[in-house]
Amino acid sequence: MAEPHSVDVPATGYLVVRASGAAAARAAILGGPAAPESVQLLLRCPVPRAVAESGAKLTFADATLHLQPSGVVMLTVAAARLSISFAELRPLMFRPVEVDAPLRSLFAGAVAHVLAAGPRLDPHGLAHHLLGLAELVLRSALRVELDRVDALAARRREALEYMRAHLGEQSLSADKIAEALYISRRRLYQLFDDGQGVSERLKGLRIERAKTLLTDPAKAGRGIAEIARDCGFVSAPHFSRTFRRATGRTPREFREQALRG
């Protein structure tokens, strides 16, 4: 499978949705009330070679179809004419989103027909046709993306629940977690692609459990080594070093300060 390129030149099979104007772009990325005047859909798809080599552009009041020489189709439509709000489109904005083959084929066929017959068609009706095409692509891609995000979130919760249930096992690893969830190691890492990763997430969960145990007055009689074992650390010294790097205090210092408070 091809890897997505960028928001300017998407790889085959990937859609990029952009907003026009700097204010709208900032709102799309950071969140905010500003809505764009227009929304751009970029998708690389097969079109007739003669058209692809020369490029083509059809412009109407509310829609523009531009085939770039690189083979990327850019469909620009007026945001106000879409039935989908800008806020609803945010999951698609400014990043490559994979589009399945049937939708790519439909889009490519529609674009090829429009470019071939455009000069002989009614401009007003053609603008409506392009707006409908944009609606179809956006709604289909958004539905798939939201389903994918929901599925990822559910699998991520499963992975976290398994980690929490087995924190005391020193042998707990990415391979063991993936095996328990019946997914590949690569798929597991995709669930935690937020920069922290699996091992860091596991370490963070162990530190949080250690904090809970250290600050519980009912467990004040338990030794540091025992708490280290309960949290899955290989030894008390390893636990102390890791805990201090994470909190700035040793487990003993952390406990004493918490219990005094």
PDB file of N, CA and C in Angstrom, residues 76-159:
ATOM      1  N   THR A  76     -12.629  22.323  -5.839  1.00  0.00           N
ATOM      2  CA  THR A  76     -12.889  23.399  -4.882  1.00  0.00           C
ATOM      3  C   THR A  76     -14.362  23.774  -4.949  1.00  0.00           C
ATOM      4  N   VAL A  77     -15.003  23.795  -3.791  1.00  0.00           N
ATOM      5  CA  VAL A  77     -16.429  24.147  -3.743  1.00  0.00           C
ATOM      6  C   VAL A  77     -16.656  25.180  -2.650  1.00  0.00           C
ATOM      7  N   ALA A  78     -17.704  25.967  -2.826  1.00  0.00           N
ATOM      8  CA  ALA A  78     -18.049  26.975  -1.824  1.00  0.00           C
ATOM      9  C   ALA A  78     -18.523  26.285  -0.548  1.00  0.00           C
ATOM     10  N   ALA A  79     -17.906  26.624   0.567  1.00  0.00           N
ATOM     11  CA  ALA A  79     -18.238  25.966   1.836  1.00  0.00           C
ATOM     12  C   ALA A  79     -19.696  26.184   2.221  1.00  0.00           C
ATOM     13  N   ALA A  80     -20.233  27.361   1.889  1.00  0.00           N
ATOM     14  CA  ALA A  80     -21.606  27.678   2.261  1.00  0.00           C
ATOM     15  C   ALA A  80     -22.615  26.811   1.524  1.00  0.00           C
ATOM     16  N   ARG A  81     -22.204  26.215   0.405  1.00  0.00           N
ATOM     17  CA  ARG A  81     -23.126  25.380  -0.371  1.00  0.00           C
ATOM     18  C   ARG A  81     -23.152  23.940   0.110  1.00  0.00           C
ATOM     19  N   LEU A  82     -22.223  23.558   0.978  1.00  0.00           N
ATOM     20  CA  LEU A  82     -22.182  22.190   1.483  1.00  0.00           C
ATOM     21  C   LEU A  82     -23.204  22.003   2.598  1.00  0.00           C
ATOM     22  N   SER A  83     -23.789  20.822   2.651  1.00  0.00           N
ATOM     23  CA  SER A  83     -24.721  20.526   3.733  1.00  0.00           C
ATOM     24  C   SER A  83     -23.987  20.066   4.990  1.00  0.00           C
ATOM     25  N   ILE A  84     -22.677  19.814   4.870  1.00  0.00           N
ATOM     26  CA  ILE A  84     -21.855  19.414   6.011  1.00  0.00           C
ATOM     27  C   ILE A  84     -21.181  20.662   6.562  1.00  0.00           C
ATOM     28  N   SER A  85     -21.273  20.871   7.857  1.00  0.00           N
ATOM     29  CA  SER A  85     -20.650  22.052   8.441  1.00  0.00           C
ATOM     30  C   SER A  85     -19.140  21.898   8.499  1.00  0.00           C
ATOM     31  N   PHE A  86     -18.464  23.029   8.598  1.00  0.00           N
ATOM     32  CA  PHE A  86     -17.010  23.019   8.683  1.00  0.00           C
ATOM     33  C   PHE A  86     -16.539  22.273   9.930  1.00  0.00           C
ATOM     34  N   ALA A  87     -17.276  22.424  11.041  1.00  0.00           N
ATOM     35  CA  ALA A  87     -16.907  21.726  12.279  1.00  0.00           C
ATOM     36  C   ALA A  87     -16.990  20.214  12.095  1.00  0.00           C
ATOM     37  N   GLU A  88     -17.989  19.750  11.343  1.00  0.00           N
ATOM     38  CA  GLU A  88     -18.135  18.314  11.111  1.00  0.00           C
ATOM     39  C   GLU A  88     -17.009  17.758  10.250  1.00  0.00           C
ATOM     40  N   LEU A  89     -16.448  18.617   9.401  1.00  0.00           N
ATOM     41  CA  LEU A  89     -15.377  18.172   8.502  1.00  0.00           C
ATOM     42  C   LEU A  89     -14.014  18.125   9.177  1.00  0.00           C
ATOM     43  N   ARG A  90     -13.906  18.638  10.399  1.00  0.00           N
ATOM     44  CA  ARG A  90     -12.590  18.762  11.040  1.00  0.00           C
ATOM     45  C   ARG A  90     -11.800  17.451  11.097  1.00  0.00           C
ATOM     46  N   PRO A  91     -12.416  16.267  11.296  1.00  0.00           N
ATOM     47  CA  PRO A  91     -11.608  15.041  11.310  1.00  0.00           C
ATOM     48  C   PRO A  91     -10.883  14.750   9.996  1.00  0.00           C
ATOM     49  N   LEU A  92     -11.318  15.392   8.906  1.00  0.00           N
ATOM     50  CA  LEU A  92     -10.688  15.148   7.609  1.00  0.00           C
ATOM     51  C   LEU A  92      -9.649  16.196   7.235  1.00  0.00           C
ATOM     52  N   MET A  93      -9.591  17.281   7.993  1.00  0.00           N
ATOM     53  CA  MET A  93      -8.851  18.449   7.523  1.00  0.00           C
ATOM     54  C   MET A  93      -7.336  18.299   7.610  1.00  0.00           C
ATOM     55  N   PHE A  94      -6.662  18.704   6.523  1.00  0.00           N
ATOM     56  CA  PHE A  94      -5.222  18.913   6.493  1.00  0.00           C
ATOM     57  C   PHE A  94      -4.394  17.678   6.829  1.00  0.00           C
ATOM     58  N   ARG A  95      -4.856  16.515   6.437  1.00  0.00           N
ATOM     59  CA  ARG A  95      -4.040  15.322   6.585  1.00  0.00           C
ATOM     60  C   ARG A  95      -4.537  14.272   5.610  1.00  0.00           C
ATOM     61  N   PRO A  96      -3.645  13.409   5.119  1.00  0.00           N
ATOM     62  CA  PRO A  96      -4.072  12.384   4.166  1.00  0.00           C
ATOM     63  C   PRO A  96      -5.030  11.383   4.809  1.00  0.00           C
ATOM     64  N   VAL A  97      -6.151  11.153   4.153  1.00  0.00           N
ATOM     65  CA  VAL A  97      -7.159  10.195   4.609  1.00  0.00           C
ATOM     66  C   VAL A  97      -7.334   9.147   3.515  1.00  0.00           C
ATOM     67  N   GLU A  98      -7.188   7.896   3.880  1.00  0.00           N
ATOM     68  CA  GLU A  98      -7.286   6.835   2.882  1.00  0.00           C
ATOM     69  C   GLU A  98      -8.721   6.704   2.361  1.00  0.00           C
ATOM     70  N   VAL A  99      -8.838   6.577   1.032  1.00  0.00           N
ATOM     71  CA  VAL A  99     -10.138   6.429   0.376  1.00  0.00           C
ATOM     72  C   VAL A  99     -10.179   5.057  -0.278  1.00  0.00           C
ATOM     73  N   ASP A 100     -11.277   4.330  -0.098  1.00  0.00           N
ATOM     74  CA  ASP A 100     -11.326   2.975  -0.636  1.00  0.00           C
ATOM     75  C   ASP A 100     -11.489   2.992  -2.158  1.00  0.00           C
ATOM     76  N   ALA A 101     -11.193   1.849  -2.773  1.00  0.00           N
ATOM     77  CA  ALA A 101     -11.137   1.748  -4.231  1.00  0.00           C
ATOM     78  C   ALA A 101     -12.453   2.108  -4.924  1.00  0.00           C
ATOM     79  N   PRO A 102     -13.623   1.645  -4.452  1.00  0.00           N
ATOM     80  CA  PRO A 102     -14.862   2.006  -5.154  1.00  0.00           C
ATOM     81  C   PRO A 102     -15.101   3.510  -5.232  1.00  0.00           C
ATOM     82  N   LEU A 103     -14.835   4.220  -4.145  1.00  0.00           N
ATOM     83  CA  LEU A 103     -15.042   5.661  -4.156  1.00  0.00           C
ATOM     84  C   LEU A 103     -14.023   6.344  -5.061  1.00  0.00           C
ATOM     85  N   ARG A 104     -12.782   5.880  -5.053  1.00  0.00           N
ATOM     86  CA  ARG A 104     -11.766   6.440  -5.960  1.00  0.00           C
ATOM     87  C   ARG A 104     -12.183   6.236  -7.413  1.00  0.00           C
ATOM     88  N   SER A 105     -12.684   5.051  -7.722  1.00  0.00           N
ATOM     89  CA  SER A 105     -13.090   4.749  -9.086  1.00  0.00           C
ATOM     90  C   SER A 105     -14.248   5.633  -9.525  1.00  0.00           C
ATOM     91  N   LEU A 106     -15.227   5.814  -8.634  1.00  0.00           N
ATOM     92  CA  LEU A 106     -16.366   6.673  -8.953  1.00  0.00           C
ATOM     93  C   LEU A 106     -15.907   8.109  -9.191  1.00  0.00           C
ATOM     94  N   PHE A 107     -15.038   8.597  -8.324  1.00  0.00           N
ATOM     95  CA  PHE A 107     -14.546   9.969  -8.441  1.00  0.00           C
ATOM     96  C   PHE A 107     -13.765  10.152  -9.737  1.00  0.00           C
ATOM     97  N   ALA A 108     -12.875   9.194 -10.054  1.00  0.00           N
ATOM     98  CA  ALA A 108     -12.070   9.290 -11.265  1.00  0.00           C
ATOM     99  C   ALA A 108     -12.942   9.280 -12.509  1.00  0.00           C
ATOM    100  N   GLY A 109     -13.959   8.401 -12.518  1.00  0.00           N
ATOM    101  CA  GLY A 109     -14.852   8.350 -13.666  1.00  0.00           C
ATOM    102  C   GLY A 109     -15.631   9.638 -13.848  1.00  0.00           C
ATOM    103  N   ALA A 110     -16.122  10.197 -12.756  1.00  0.00           N
ATOM    104  CA  ALA A 110     -16.880  11.443 -12.830  1.00  0.00           C
ATOM    105  C   ALA A 110     -16.007  12.583 -13.335  1.00  0.00           C
ATOM    106  N   VAL A 111     -14.782  12.659 -12.825  1.00  0.00           N
ATOM    107  CA  VAL A 111     -13.865  13.721 -13.251  1.00  0.00           C
ATOM    108  C   VAL A 111     -13.535  13.579 -14.732  1.00  0.00           C
ATOM    109  N   ALA A 112     -13.244  12.357 -15.172  1.00  0.00           N
ATOM    110  CA  ALA A 112     -12.909  12.130 -16.577  1.00  0.00           C
ATOM    111  C   ALA A 112     -14.061  12.547 -17.492  1.00  0.00           C
ATOM    112  N   HIS A 113     -15.293  12.197 -17.104  1.00  0.00           N
ATOM    113  CA  HIS A 113     -16.450  12.554 -17.928  1.00  0.00           C
ATOM    114  C   HIS A 113     -16.671  14.057 -17.954  1.00  0.00           C
ATOM    115  N   VAL A 114     -16.509  14.710 -16.816  1.00  0.00           N
ATOM    116  CA  VAL A 114     -16.698  16.155 -16.761  1.00  0.00           C
ATOM    117  C   VAL A 114     -15.661  16.868 -17.623  1.00  0.00           C
ATOM    118  N   LEU A 115     -14.404  16.447 -17.527  1.00  0.00           N
ATOM    119  CA  LEU A 115     -13.352  17.095 -18.315  1.00  0.00           C
ATOM    120  C   LEU A 115     -13.549  16.864 -19.805  1.00  0.00           C
ATOM    121  N   ALA A 116     -14.058  15.691 -20.163  1.00  0.00           N
ATOM    122  CA  ALA A 116     -14.255  15.388 -21.578  1.00  0.00           C
ATOM    123  C   ALA A 116     -15.444  16.133 -22.173  1.00  0.00           C
ATOM    124  N   ALA A 117     -16.515  16.244 -21.375  1.00  0.00           N
ATOM    125  CA  ALA A 117     -17.751  16.813 -21.915  1.00  0.00           C
ATOM    126  C   ALA A 117     -18.062  18.197 -21.388  1.00  0.00           C
ATOM    127  N   GLY A 118     -17.239  18.696 -20.460  1.00  0.00           N
ATOM    128  CA  GLY A 118     -17.530  19.959 -19.795  1.00  0.00           C
ATOM    129  C   GLY A 118     -17.880  21.111 -20.707  1.00  0.00           C
ATOM    130  N   PRO A 119     -17.102  21.388 -21.740  1.00  0.00           N
ATOM    131  CA  PRO A 119     -17.389  22.550 -22.598  1.00  0.00           C
ATOM    132  C   PRO A 119     -18.755  22.481 -23.278  1.00  0.00           C
ATOM    133  N   ARG A 120     -19.338  21.298 -23.374  1.00  0.00           N
ATOM    134  CA  ARG A 120     -20.620  21.148 -24.071  1.00  0.00           C
ATOM    135  C   ARG A 120     -21.807  21.043 -23.101  1.00  0.00           C
ATOM    136  N   LEU A 121     -21.533  21.155 -21.805  1.00  0.00           N
ATOM    137  CA  LEU A 121     -22.580  21.006 -20.801  1.00  0.00           C
ATOM    138  C   LEU A 121     -22.989  22.355 -20.233  1.00  0.00           C
ATOM    139  N   ASP A 122     -24.196  22.400 -19.676  1.00  0.00           N
ATOM    140  CA  ASP A 122     -24.690  23.624 -19.067  1.00  0.00           C
ATOM    141  C   ASP A 122     -23.868  23.967 -17.832  1.00  0.00           C
ATOM    142  N   PRO A 123     -23.279  25.145 -17.766  1.00  0.00           N
ATOM    143  CA  PRO A 123     -22.397  25.490 -16.635  1.00  0.00           C
ATOM    144  C   PRO A 123     -23.104  25.431 -15.282  1.00  0.00           C
ATOM    145  N   HIS A 124     -24.335  25.910 -15.211  1.00  0.00           N
ATOM    146  CA  HIS A 124     -25.048  25.909 -13.932  1.00  0.00           C
ATOM    147  C   HIS A 124     -25.303  24.486 -13.460  1.00  0.00           C
ATOM    148  N   GLY A 125     -25.752  23.635 -14.361  1.00  0.00           N
ATOM    149  CA  GLY A 125     -25.987  22.241 -13.993  1.00  0.00           C
ATOM    150  C   GLY A 125     -24.702  21.525 -13.645  1.00  0.00           C
ATOM    151  N   LEU A 126     -23.614  21.850 -14.345  1.00  0.00           N
ATOM    152  CA  LEU A 126     -22.327  21.211 -14.073  1.00  0.00           C
ATOM    153  C   LEU A 126     -21.797  21.622 -12.699  1.00  0.00           C
ATOM    154  N   ALA A 127     -22.004  22.879 -12.322  1.00  0.00           N
ATOM    155  CA  ALA A 127     -21.586  23.329 -10.993  1.00  0.00           C
ATOM    156  C   ALA A 127     -22.328  22.549  -9.913  1.00  0.00           C
ATOM    157  N   HIS A 128     -23.630  22.315 -10.108  1.00  0.00           N
ATOM    158  CA  HIS A 128     -24.398  21.508  -9.160  1.00  0.00           C
ATOM    159  C   HIS A 128     -23.864  20.078  -9.108  1.00  0.00           C
ATOM    160  N   HIS A 129     -23.488  19.545 -10.267  1.00  0.00           N
ATOM    161  CA  HIS A 129     -22.953  18.182 -10.333  1.00  0.00           C
ATOM    162  C   HIS A 129     -21.650  18.074  -9.541  1.00  0.00           C
ATOM    163  N   LEU A 130     -20.762  19.056  -9.689  1.00  0.00           N
ATOM    164  CA  LEU A 130     -19.487  19.035  -8.959  1.00  0.00           C
ATOM    165  C   LEU A 130     -19.713  19.201  -7.462  1.00  0.00           C
ATOM    166  N   LEU A 131     -20.681  20.030  -7.089  1.00  0.00           N
ATOM    167  CA  LEU A 131     -21.002  20.185  -5.668  1.00  0.00           C
ATOM    168  C   LEU A 131     -21.501  18.859  -5.093  1.00  0.00           C
ATOM    169  N   GLY A 132     -22.342  18.166  -5.857  1.00  0.00           N
ATOM    170  CA  GLY A 132     -22.826  16.864  -5.407  1.00  0.00           C
ATOM    171  C   GLY A 132     -21.713  15.838  -5.305  1.00  0.00           C
ATOM    172  N   LEU A 133     -20.765  15.897  -6.253  1.00  0.00           N
ATOM    173  CA  LEU A 133     -19.626  14.991  -6.207  1.00  0.00           C
ATOM    174  C   LEU A 133     -18.791  15.246  -4.952  1.00  0.00           C
ATOM    175  N   ALA A 134     -18.578  16.513  -4.639  1.00  0.00           N
ATOM    176  CA  ALA A 134     -17.828  16.857  -3.426  1.00  0.00           C
ATOM    177  C   ALA A 134     -18.552  16.351  -2.181  1.00  0.00           C
ATOM    178  N   GLU A 135     -19.878  16.532  -2.140  1.00  0.00           N
ATOM    179  CA  GLU A 135     -20.673  16.037  -1.006  1.00  0.00           C
ATOM    180  C   GLU A 135     -20.517  14.532  -0.848  1.00  0.00           C
ATOM    181  N   LEU A 136     -20.591  13.815  -1.967  1.00  0.00           N
ATOM    182  CA  LEU A 136     -20.501  12.359  -1.912  1.00  0.00           C
ATOM    183  C   LEU A 136     -19.147  11.917  -1.371  1.00  0.00           C
ATOM    184  N   VAL A 137     -18.075  12.514  -1.878  1.00  0.00           N
ATOM    185  CA  VAL A 137     -16.732  12.138  -1.430  1.00  0.00           C
ATOM    186  C   VAL A 137     -16.531  12.489   0.033  1.00  0.00           C
ATOM    187  N   LEU A 138     -16.927  13.689   0.431  1.00  0.00           N
ATOM    188  CA  LEU A 138     -16.719  14.128   1.804  1.00  0.00           C
ATOM    189  C   LEU A 138     -17.525  13.286   2.790  1.00  0.00           C
ATOM    190  N   ARG A 139     -18.777  13.034   2.478  1.00  0.00           N
ATOM    191  CA  ARG A 139     -19.606  12.255   3.392  1.00  0.00           C
ATOM    192  C   ARG A 139     -19.107  10.813   3.504  1.00  0.00           C
ATOM    193  N   SER A 140     -18.715  10.233   2.379  1.00  0.00           N
ATOM    194  CA  SER A 140     -18.226   8.853   2.399  1.00  0.00           C
ATOM    195  C   SER A 140     -16.920   8.751   3.180  1.00  0.00           C
ATOM    196  N   ALA A 141     -15.995   9.676   2.898  1.00  0.00           N
ATOM    197  CA  ALA A 141     -14.696   9.653   3.584  1.00  0.00           C
ATOM    198  C   ALA A 141     -14.870   9.936   5.070  1.00  0.00           C
ATOM    199  N   LEU A 142     -15.773  10.852   5.409  1.00  0.00           N
ATOM    200  CA  LEU A 142     -15.985  11.197   6.811  1.00  0.00           C
ATOM    201  C   LEU A 142     -16.579  10.016   7.571  1.00  0.00           C
ATOM    202  N   ARG A 143     -17.531   9.325   6.961  1.00  0.00           N
ATOM    203  CA  ARG A 143     -18.127   8.168   7.623  1.00  0.00           C
ATOM    204  C   ARG A 143     -17.083   7.088   7.901  1.00  0.00           C
ATOM    205  N   VAL A 144     -16.257   6.796   6.887  1.00  0.00           N
ATOM    206  CA  VAL A 144     -15.216   5.776   7.055  1.00  0.00           C
ATOM    207  C   VAL A 144     -14.208   6.210   8.111  1.00  0.00           C
ATOM    208  N   GLU A 145     -13.824   7.492   8.085  1.00  0.00           N
ATOM    209  CA  GLU A 145     -12.828   7.979   9.030  1.00  0.00           C
ATOM    210  C   GLU A 145     -13.357   7.947  10.455  1.00  0.00           C
ATOM    211  N   LEU A 146     -14.609   8.342  10.654  1.00  0.00           N
ATOM    212  CA  LEU A 146     -15.180   8.305  12.001  1.00  0.00           C
ATOM    213  C   LEU A 146     -15.317   6.870  12.496  1.00  0.00           C
ATOM    214  N   ASP A 147     -15.698   5.963  11.599  1.00  0.00           N
ATOM    215  CA  ASP A 147     -15.749   4.548  11.979  1.00  0.00           C
ATOM    216  C   ASP A 147     -14.374   4.036  12.366  1.00  0.00           C
ATOM    217  N   ARG A 148     -13.357   4.461  11.584  1.00  0.00           N
ATOM    218  CA  ARG A 148     -11.987   4.018  11.864  1.00  0.00           C
ATOM    219  C   ARG A 148     -11.520   4.554  13.208  1.00  0.00           C
ATOM    220  N   VAL A 149     -11.795   5.825  13.472  1.00  0.00           N
ATOM    221  CA  VAL A 149     -11.388   6.429  14.738  1.00  0.00           C
ATOM    222  C   VAL A 149     -12.083   5.742  15.905  1.00  0.00           C
ATOM    223  N   ASP A 150     -13.383   5.446  15.737  1.00  0.00           N
ATOM    224  CA  ASP A 150     -14.114   4.756  16.795  1.00  0.00           C
ATOM    225  C   ASP A 150     -13.526   3.371  17.047  1.00  0.00           C
ATOM    226  N   ALA A 151     -13.187   2.666  15.960  1.00  0.00           N
ATOM    227  CA  ALA A 151     -12.607   1.327  16.098  1.00  0.00           C
ATOM    228  C   ALA A 151     -11.242   1.397  16.772  1.00  0.00           C
ATOM    229  N   LEU A 152     -10.440   2.387  16.397  1.00  0.00           N
ATOM    230  CA  LEU A 152      -9.131   2.557  17.023  1.00  0.00           C
ATOM    231  C   LEU A 152      -9.275   2.861  18.507  1.00  0.00           C
ATOM    232  N   ALA A 153     -10.234   3.731  18.830  1.00  0.00           N
ATOM    233  CA  ALA A 153     -10.436   4.093  20.234  1.00  0.00           C
ATOM    234  C   ALA A 153     -10.859   2.878  21.051  1.00  0.00           C
ATOM    235  N   ALA A 154     -11.727   2.039  20.464  1.00  0.00           N
ATOM    236  CA  ALA A 154     -12.178   0.848  21.177  1.00  0.00           C
ATOM    237  C   ALA A 154     -11.024  -0.121  21.407  1.00  0.00           C
ATOM    238  N   ARG A 155     -10.197  -0.329  20.387  1.00  0.00           N
ATOM    239  CA  ARG A 155      -9.053  -1.231  20.522  1.00  0.00           C
ATOM    240  C   ARG A 155      -8.023  -0.671  21.496  1.00  0.00           C
ATOM    241  N   ARG A 156      -7.874   0.662  21.492  1.00  0.00           N
ATOM    242  CA  ARG A 156      -6.932   1.292  22.421  1.00  0.00           C
ATOM    243  C   ARG A 156      -7.391   1.086  23.866  1.00  0.00           C
ATOM    244  N   ARG A 157      -8.708   1.212  24.079  1.00  0.00           N
ATOM    245  CA  ARG A 157      -9.248   0.976  25.426  1.00  0.00           C
ATOM    246  C   ARG A 157      -9.001  -0.468  25.852  1.00  0.00           C
ATOM    247  N   GLU A 158      -9.194  -1.406  24.928  1.00  0.00           N
ATOM    248  CA  GLU A 158      -8.944  -2.809  25.240  1.00  0.00           C
ATOM    249  C   GLU A 158      -7.489  -3.016  25.642  1.00  0.00           C
ATOM    250  N   ALA A 159      -6.577  -2.390  24.892  1.00  0.00           N
ATOM    251  CA  ALA A 159      -5.156  -2.544  25.191  1.00  0.00           C
ATOM    252  C   ALA A 159      -4.826  -1.962  26.558  1.00  0.00           C
TER     253      ALA A 159
END
